[in-house]
Amino acid sequence: MAYINDNYQKLPGSYLFSEIAKRIKTYQTQNPAAKIIRLGIGDVTQPLPKVCIDAMKHAVDEMGDVKTFRGYGPEQGYEFLREKIADYNYKQRGINVEADEIFISDGSKCDCGNIQEIFGLNNKIAIADPVYPVYLDTNVMAGRTGDLQADGHFEGVVYLPCTAENNFAPAIPNEHVDMIYLCSPNNPTGTTISKSDLKRWVDYAKANDAIILYDAAYAAYITEDDVPRSIYEVEGARDCAIEFRSFSKTAGFTGTRCGYVVIPRELTGKNKNGDDVPLKNLWLRRQTTKFNGTAYIVQRGAEAIYSEDGQNQVHGLVNYYMENAKIIRDGLKDIGLTAYGGVNAPYIWLQTPKDMPSWTFFDKLLNEANVVGTPGAGFGPCGEGYFRLTAFGDRSNTIEAMERIKMQLQL
Ligand SMILES: *Cc1c(COP(=O)(O)O)cnc(C)c1O
């Protein structure tokens, strides 16, 4: 008899995107002429920067020549890439992160999901709500939570509500927790955590011997100067924080796959004897056992963004999406809807009119404007009453979607 990991059955089915697809299909069948525009996607649409393509083509040629061919690479990632990341994303911004504290991966979803393996099952976790579902679901799978309750919360998890009432700033819990998941800029709300709030989190984490797991997948989208790009901009964060970054949204690598984790040398957790154990060593052990690195070709492609041309091309890509974000934000404002985000992130988080449930608003938008977005309830209990639109579409579709929303949505 092979028994299953029962924790998996605590998870509700991946209802959100299948339910969206189902409703679109039904509508399209009944209205075959309707041209539906999707502003719900959390995936980029524009091609890779030319520097990346050139670098990857060159790397392909290297792989085809016995003199330059490469097999397994270092598990932590090639040094050429780790050095460039440390330089461009940290040192040039006055942040102390060294190349040997960076671990290259095939994307941030795996990192955000796998990191919990190096922590004990008895740790209490705190998670922003609404947020990227990976943090919660991977902790449920691991058995770090109880069952899903009728109110939509998992037993044993401390939820950190992020709503308009608290300006989307997760409040410090008034109880002890051991692991804290923060995402800034946040998916789905598009909002950020200020440096002073982040300092409060760092102080809390140090006082509680807790670890902050900080997802900065959208750092490249931050336009306001005083918003931290990295948690390590905050004093003391090296003692209590792990940071996740990805090339997916920065450089269009969602299908190409490259991300990284930063684990500072001095960051430790306690073993059962109460001794401090460096988390970096545990993660290296985990990766060398379960991961064999992301492709050399891909790492060369990622490296290419760290040059003058590369930075310009990446900024061009980000600016393209952020111009879409502005079109969406302005359009919603014109018709009197309240919306957040879209300034430091490619996500616009709108408050549904008249406290409409987010799935009702989904149907309304689909029926009246033939535009698809994502109901906020899919990102956590506190997402109810909100709706996510994304700036990842192409320009003409974004413009047309907003025209239709203005002309056809009956508010
Ligand atoms: C897209 C995204 C990631 C990155 O995922 P990849 O696996 O690197 O493509 C990480 N965190 C959040 C919140 C995201 O939205």
CSV table of N, CA and C in Angstrom, one decimal, residues 9 29 38 47 58 74 96 157 197 201 203 212 244:
chain,number,residue,atom,x,y,z
A,9,GLN,N,-4.3,16.9,0.2
A,9,GLN,CA,-5.7,17.0,0.1
A,9,GLN,C,-6.4,18.1,1.0
A,29,THR,N,-18.8,30.7,-26.6
A,29,THR,CA,-19.7,29.8,-27.3
A,29,THR,C,-21.0,30.4,-27.6
A,38,ARG,N,-7.8,39.8,-23.0
A,38,ARG,CA,-7.4,39.3,-21.6
A,38,ARG,C,-6.5,40.2,-20.9
A,47,PRO,N,8.7,40.1,-26.7
A,47,PRO,CA,9.9,39.2,-26.9
A,47,PRO,C,11.1,39.6,-26.0
A,58,HIS,N,25.1,32.8,-29.0
A,58,HIS,CA,26.5,32.6,-28.9
A,58,HIS,C,26.8,31.3,-28.0
A,74,PRO,N,28.1,24.6,-12.1
A,74,PRO,CA,28.1,24.6,-10.6
A,74,PRO,C,26.6,24.7,-10.1
A,96,ASN,N,25.2,45.7,0.5
A,96,ASN,CA,26.2,44.6,0.7
A,96,ASN,C,25.7,43.2,0.5
A,157,VAL,N,-2.1,29.4,10.6
A,157,VAL,CA,-1.4,30.4,9.8
A,157,VAL,C,-1.8,31.8,10.2
A,197,ASP,N,8.3,50.9,7.0
A,197,ASP,CA,7.5,49.7,7.4
A,197,ASP,C,8.4,48.5,7.3
A,201,TRP,N,9.5,45.6,10.2
A,201,TRP,CA,9.5,44.1,10.0
A,201,TRP,C,10.8,43.5,10.4
A,203,ASP,N,13.0,44.8,12.5
A,203,ASP,CA,13.1,44.8,13.9
A,203,ASP,C,12.3,43.7,14.6
A,212,ILE,N,12.5,36.5,7.5
A,212,ILE,CA,11.6,37.1,6.5
A,212,ILE,C,12.0,36.5,5.2
A,244,PHE,N,14.2,36.8,-2.8
A,244,PHE,CA,14.0,36.1,-4.0
A,244,PHE,C,13.9,37.1,-5.1
